[in-house]
Amino acid sequence: MWSVPVTESLTWVPEGVDEELPSAARIYDYLLGGGHNFAADRQIAEKFATALPGSRDIARMNRAFLRRAVLFMMSCGVDQFLDVGSGIPTVGNVHEVAQRANPESRVVYVDVDPVAVSHSKLILEGNSQAVAIQADLKDPEAILQHRDTRTLLDFDRPIGLLMVGVFHFVPEDSDPDRLLARYREPLASGSYLALSHFTADTRPAEMAAMVAVMKNSKDPIYPRSRDRITQLFAGFELLEPGVVSTALWRPDAQTDLADRPERDQILAGVGRKP
Ligand SMILES: C[S@@+](CC[C@H](N)C(=O)[O-])C[C@H]1O[C@@H](n2cnc3c(N)ncnc32)[C@H](O)[C@@H]1O
């Protein structure tokens, strides 16, 4: 696992970070067993895990979906990725998965969380094929027109757009459909979207409790139904098996299926831009 020993330095803590205000990036890091989180994050993560039993499995299954989606896209010839809401580097970062399969792969990481970006920059030092930028996905222009995005990614060729575990932070009044359309428009034909998203379709009471916990963080969560999540793929051809529990999206090993998908509160899918 990528983790800088805390005693080594605190450079993953950028100046001005409010350590008292829990963030989704650091809560997720904690649930995945990472070390880049503060006491307030750990406290709320424990409440999160109590409200939604199986949270650690859910996080791990989401992460495994991300890996499989990247490898699937690579098997279709994609070698460049825009990973929005990339999180704090942890097991199986996109550039590691992609560059292991093809060292020429290029990755632009985007996150709104300063700790996520700071730690990403730290581990990407010396990697000329991957960058991390701090931006809010609700400002697509800032991301799509960013100098690093334009330098590293070739928009004339297919790109793998990764929106994994992030759109449930976008409320309806921010118009998620319009945002996704804006990201889709500049992509070349043959590009892919991988998206995963919290749902309350199953275990609604537990999800409501988890949503209440997250109201005390920087990143409230807005779960959506399977139908609504499917609509987010507008303009992409949704590939088989459609929008399903993360563990059921093209599982590649017995262990993926052994993850008790019925507990999963995250639905996922992959679409292709015609
Ligand atoms: C649950 S983590 C997912 C990390 C990674 N994509 C994965 O699936 O393993 C969600 C990430 O989305 C980021 N995020 C939340 N709202 C965002 C926004 N408006 N713009 C960019 N990133 C955002 C959080 O900071 C966090 O790092």
Coordinates of C-alpha atoms and ligand atoms in Angstrom, one line a residue:
M1 CA 0.0 0.0 0.0
W2 CA 1.2 3.5 -0.7
S3 CA 1.6 5.3 2.5
V4 CA 4.3 7.6 3.6
P5 CA 5.3 6.9 7.2
V6 CA 3.9 9.7 9.3
T7 CA 7.2 10.2 11.0
E8 CA 9.0 10.8 7.7
S9 CA 7.5 14.2 7.1
L10 CA 4.1 15.8 7.1
T11 CA 4.4 17.1 3.6
W12 CA 1.1 15.4 2.7
V13 CA -0.6 17.9 5.0
P14 CA -0.7 21.1 2.9
E15 CA -0.9 24.5 4.7
G16 CA -4.3 25.7 5.7
V17 CA -6.0 22.3 5.8
D18 CA -8.8 22.3 8.4
E19 CA -8.0 19.2 10.3
E20 CA -11.2 19.5 12.4
L21 CA -13.5 19.3 9.3
P22 CA -13.7 15.7 8.1
S23 CA -13.4 15.1 4.4
A24 CA -14.6 12.3 2.2
A25 CA -11.1 11.7 0.8
R26 CA -9.7 11.1 4.3
I27 CA -12.7 9.1 5.6
Y28 CA -12.3 6.8 2.5
D29 CA -8.6 6.6 3.1
Y30 CA -9.2 5.5 6.7
L31 CA -11.8 2.9 5.7
L32 CA -9.3 1.5 3.2
G33 CA -6.7 1.2 6.0
G34 CA -4.6 4.2 4.9
G35 CA -2.7 6.6 7.1
H36 CA -3.5 10.0 5.6
N37 CA -6.3 11.1 7.8
F38 CA -6.8 13.1 11.0
A39 CA -8.6 12.3 14.3
A40 CA -11.8 14.1 13.2
D41 CA -11.9 12.0 10.0
R42 CA -11.3 8.7 11.9
Q43 CA -14.1 9.6 14.4
I44 CA -16.7 10.2 11.6
A45 CA -15.4 7.2 9.6
E46 CA -16.2 5.0 12.6
K47 CA -19.7 6.5 12.8
F48 CA -20.0 6.0 9.1
A49 CA -19.0 2.3 9.5
T50 CA -21.5 1.8 12.3
A51 CA -24.3 3.5 10.3
L52 CA -23.5 1.4 7.2
P53 CA -22.2 -2.0 8.2
G54 CA -19.8 -3.4 5.7
S55 CA -18.4 0.0 4.8
R56 CA -14.9 -1.3 4.5
D57 CA -15.9 -4.0 2.1
I58 CA -17.9 -1.5 0.1
A59 CA -14.9 0.8 -0.2
R60 CA -12.7 -2.1 -1.2
M61 CA -15.2 -3.4 -3.8
N62 CA -15.4 0.1 -5.3
R63 CA -11.6 0.2 -5.5
A64 CA -11.6 -3.2 -7.2
F65 CA -14.2 -2.0 -9.7
L66 CA -11.9 0.9 -10.5
R67 CA -9.0 -1.4 -11.3
R68 CA -11.2 -3.7 -13.5
A69 CA -12.6 -0.7 -15.4
V70 CA -9.2 0.6 -16.1
L71 CA -7.9 -2.8 -17.3
F72 CA -11.0 -3.2 -19.4
M73 CA -10.5 0.2 -21.1
M74 CA -6.9 -0.7 -21.7
S75 CA -7.9 -3.9 -23.4
C76 CA -9.9 -1.7 -25.7
G77 CA -6.8 0.3 -26.6
V78 CA -7.2 3.2 -24.1
D79 CA -3.9 4.4 -22.7
Q80 CA -4.9 7.8 -21.2
F81 CA -7.1 8.5 -18.3
L82 CA -8.8 11.5 -16.6
D83 CA -9.5 10.4 -13.1
V84 CA -11.9 12.9 -11.4
G85 CA -12.3 12.6 -7.7
S86 CA -9.2 10.4 -7.6
G87 CA -8.8 10.4 -3.8
I88 CA -5.8 10.0 -1.6
P89 CA -3.4 7.5 -3.2
T90 CA -3.9 4.0 -1.9
V91 CA -3.8 0.4 -3.2
G92 CA -4.1 0.2 -6.9
N93 CA -3.8 3.8 -8.1
V94 CA -4.8 4.3 -11.7
H95 CA -1.3 5.2 -12.9
E96 CA 0.1 2.1 -11.3
V97 CA -2.5 -0.2 -12.8
A98 CA -2.2 1.5 -16.2
Q99 CA 1.5 1.9 -16.4
R100 CA 2.1 -1.6 -15.3
A101 CA 0.1 -2.8 -18.3
N102 CA 1.6 -0.1 -20.6
P103 CA 4.4 2.2 -19.3
E104 CA 3.4 4.9 -21.8
S105 CA -0.1 5.3 -20.2
R106 CA -0.9 8.8 -19.1
V107 CA -3.0 9.8 -16.2
V108 CA -4.4 13.1 -15.0
Y109 CA -5.7 13.0 -11.4
V110 CA -8.2 15.6 -10.2
D111 CA -9.5 16.1 -6.7
V112 CA -10.9 18.9 -4.7
D113 CA -9.3 17.8 -1.5
P114 CA -5.9 19.4 -0.8
V115 CA -4.5 16.4 1.1
A116 CA -5.4 14.1 -1.8
V117 CA -3.7 16.3 -4.3
S118 CA -0.7 17.0 -2.1
H119 CA -0.1 13.3 -1.5
S120 CA -0.7 12.5 -5.2
K121 CA 1.9 15.0 -6.2
L122 CA 4.3 13.5 -3.7
I123 CA 4.1 10.0 -5.1
L124 CA 4.1 11.2 -8.7
E125 CA 7.4 13.0 -8.4
G126 CA 9.6 11.8 -11.2
N127 CA 6.7 10.4 -13.2
S128 CA 6.4 12.5 -16.3
Q129 CA 3.3 10.6 -17.5
A130 CA 1.0 11.4 -14.6
V131 CA 0.0 14.6 -12.8
A132 CA -2.4 15.7 -10.1
I133 CA -4.4 18.9 -10.2
Q134 CA -6.7 20.4 -7.5
A135 CA -10.1 21.4 -8.9
D136 CA -13.8 21.1 -8.3
L137 CA -15.5 18.8 -10.8
K138 CA -18.4 21.3 -10.8
D139 CA -16.1 23.5 -12.8
P140 CA -15.4 21.3 -15.9
E141 CA -13.6 24.1 -17.7
A142 CA -11.0 24.4 -15.0
I143 CA -10.2 20.7 -15.5
L144 CA -10.7 20.3 -19.2
Q145 CA -8.7 23.5 -20.1
H146 CA -6.1 23.0 -17.4
R147 CA -2.6 23.3 -18.9
D148 CA -1.6 19.9 -17.4
T149 CA -4.7 18.2 -18.8
R150 CA -4.0 19.6 -22.3
T151 CA -0.3 18.8 -22.1
L152 CA -0.7 15.2 -21.0
L153 CA -3.9 14.1 -22.7
D154 CA -4.6 13.9 -26.4
F155 CA -8.3 14.7 -26.9
D156 CA -8.1 13.5 -30.5
R157 CA -7.7 9.9 -29.2
P158 CA -9.9 8.0 -26.8
I159 CA -9.7 8.8 -23.1
G160 CA -10.9 6.8 -20.1
L161 CA -13.0 9.2 -18.0
L162 CA -13.1 7.9 -14.5
M163 CA -15.9 9.3 -12.2
V164 CA -15.6 6.6 -9.6
G165 CA -17.2 7.2 -6.2
V166 CA -17.6 10.9 -6.8
F167 CA -20.9 11.9 -8.4
H168 CA -22.8 11.2 -5.2
F169 CA -21.2 14.4 -3.9
V170 CA -23.0 16.4 -6.6
P171 CA -26.5 17.6 -5.6
E172 CA -29.3 17.7 -8.1
D173 CA -29.2 21.5 -8.1
S174 CA -25.7 21.4 -9.5
D175 CA -27.2 19.6 -12.5
P176 CA -25.1 16.4 -12.7
D177 CA -26.4 15.7 -16.2
R178 CA -25.2 19.0 -17.6
L179 CA -21.8 18.5 -15.9
L180 CA -21.4 15.0 -17.4
A181 CA -22.4 16.3 -20.8
R182 CA -19.7 18.9 -20.5
Y183 CA -17.1 16.2 -19.8
R184 CA -18.4 14.0 -22.6
E185 CA -18.4 16.6 -25.3
P186 CA -14.6 17.0 -25.9
L187 CA -14.0 13.2 -25.8
A188 CA -13.1 11.4 -29.0
S189 CA -15.3 8.6 -30.2
G190 CA -14.3 5.4 -28.6
S191 CA -13.7 7.1 -25.2
Y192 CA -15.1 5.5 -22.1
L193 CA -16.8 6.6 -18.9
A194 CA -16.6 4.5 -15.7
L195 CA -18.9 5.7 -13.0
S196 CA -19.8 4.4 -9.6
H197 CA -22.3 5.9 -7.2
F198 CA -24.0 5.4 -3.8
T199 CA -27.5 4.1 -3.9
A200 CA -30.3 3.9 -1.3
D201 CA -32.2 1.3 -3.3
T202 CA -31.2 -1.4 -0.9
R203 CA -30.8 -0.9 2.9
P204 CA -32.5 2.6 2.7
A205 CA -32.5 3.0 6.5
E206 CA -28.8 2.4 6.8
M207 CA -28.1 4.7 3.9
A208 CA -30.2 7.4 5.5
A209 CA -28.1 7.0 8.7
M210 CA -24.9 7.2 6.7
V211 CA -26.1 10.3 4.8
A212 CA -26.9 11.9 8.2
V213 CA -23.4 11.2 9.4
M214 CA -21.8 12.7 6.3
K215 CA -23.8 16.0 6.8
N216 CA -21.2 16.7 9.5
S217 CA -18.4 16.5 7.0
K218 CA -17.2 18.8 4.2
D219 CA -18.7 16.4 1.7
P220 CA -22.4 15.5 2.1
I221 CA -23.6 12.5 0.1
Y222 CA -26.6 12.3 -2.2
P223 CA -27.5 8.7 -3.1
R224 CA -29.4 8.0 -6.3
S225 CA -31.6 5.2 -7.6
R226 CA -30.4 2.8 -10.2
D227 CA -32.5 4.4 -12.8
R228 CA -31.2 7.9 -12.0
I229 CA -27.6 6.6 -12.0
T230 CA -28.3 4.9 -15.4
Q231 CA -29.4 8.3 -16.8
L232 CA -26.0 9.7 -15.9
F233 CA -24.6 7.6 -18.8
A234 CA -26.6 9.7 -21.3
G235 CA -24.6 10.0 -24.5
F236 CA -22.6 6.9 -23.8
E237 CA -23.5 3.3 -24.8
L238 CA -23.9 1.5 -21.6
L239 CA -21.9 -1.7 -21.8
E240 CA -23.0 -5.1 -20.3
P241 CA -23.9 -5.9 -17.6
G242 CA -25.3 -2.3 -17.2
V243 CA -25.4 -0.5 -13.9
V244 CA -24.8 -3.2 -11.2
S245 CA -23.2 -3.6 -7.8
T246 CA -19.5 -2.9 -8.1
A247 CA -18.6 -6.5 -7.3
L248 CA -20.9 -7.7 -10.2
W249 CA -19.3 -5.5 -12.8
R250 CA -17.3 -8.1 -14.8
P251 CA -15.8 -9.8 -11.8
D252 CA -12.4 -11.3 -12.8
A253 CA -11.8 -13.6 -9.9
Q254 CA -13.6 -15.7 -7.4
T255 CA -12.7 -13.2 -4.7
D256 CA -14.7 -10.4 -6.4
L257 CA -17.8 -12.5 -6.2
A258 CA -17.1 -13.6 -2.7
D259 CA -17.5 -10.0 -1.6
R260 CA -21.2 -10.4 -0.8
P261 CA -22.5 -8.0 -3.5
E262 CA -25.9 -8.0 -1.8
R263 CA -24.4 -5.7 0.9
D264 CA -23.0 -3.3 -1.7
Q265 CA -24.4 0.2 -1.7
I266 CA -22.5 1.4 -4.7
L267 CA -23.7 0.8 -8.2
A268 CA -21.3 1.0 -11.1
G269 CA -21.2 0.9 -14.9
V270 CA -19.0 1.6 -17.9
G271 CA -20.2 3.3 -21.1
R272 CA -18.6 4.0 -24.5
K273 CA -18.9 7.2 -26.5
P274 CA -20.1 6.2 -29.9
Ligands
LIG1 C1 -14.7 8.1 -2.2 S1 -13.4 8.9 -2.8 C2 -13.1 8.0 -4.3 C3 -11.7 7.9 -4.7 C4 -11.4 7.1 -6.0 N1 -12.1 7.6 -7.1 C5 -11.9 5.7 -5.8 O1 -13.0 5.4 -6.3 O2 -11.2 4.9 -5.2 C6 -14.2 10.4 -3.4 C7 -13.2 11.5 -3.8 O3 -14.0 12.5 -4.5 C8 -13.5 13.8 -4.1 N2 -14.5 14.8 -4.4 C9 -15.6 15.1 -3.7 N3 -16.3 16.1 -4.3 C10 -15.5 16.5 -5.3 C11 -15.6 17.6 -6.3 N4 -16.7 18.4 -6.3 N5 -14.6 17.7 -7.2 C12 -13.6 16.9 -7.2 N6 -13.4 15.9 -6.3 C13 -14.3 15.7 -5.4 C14 -13.2 13.6 -2.6 O4 -12.3 14.6 -2.2 C15 -12.6 12.2 -2.6 O5 -11.2 12.2 -2.7

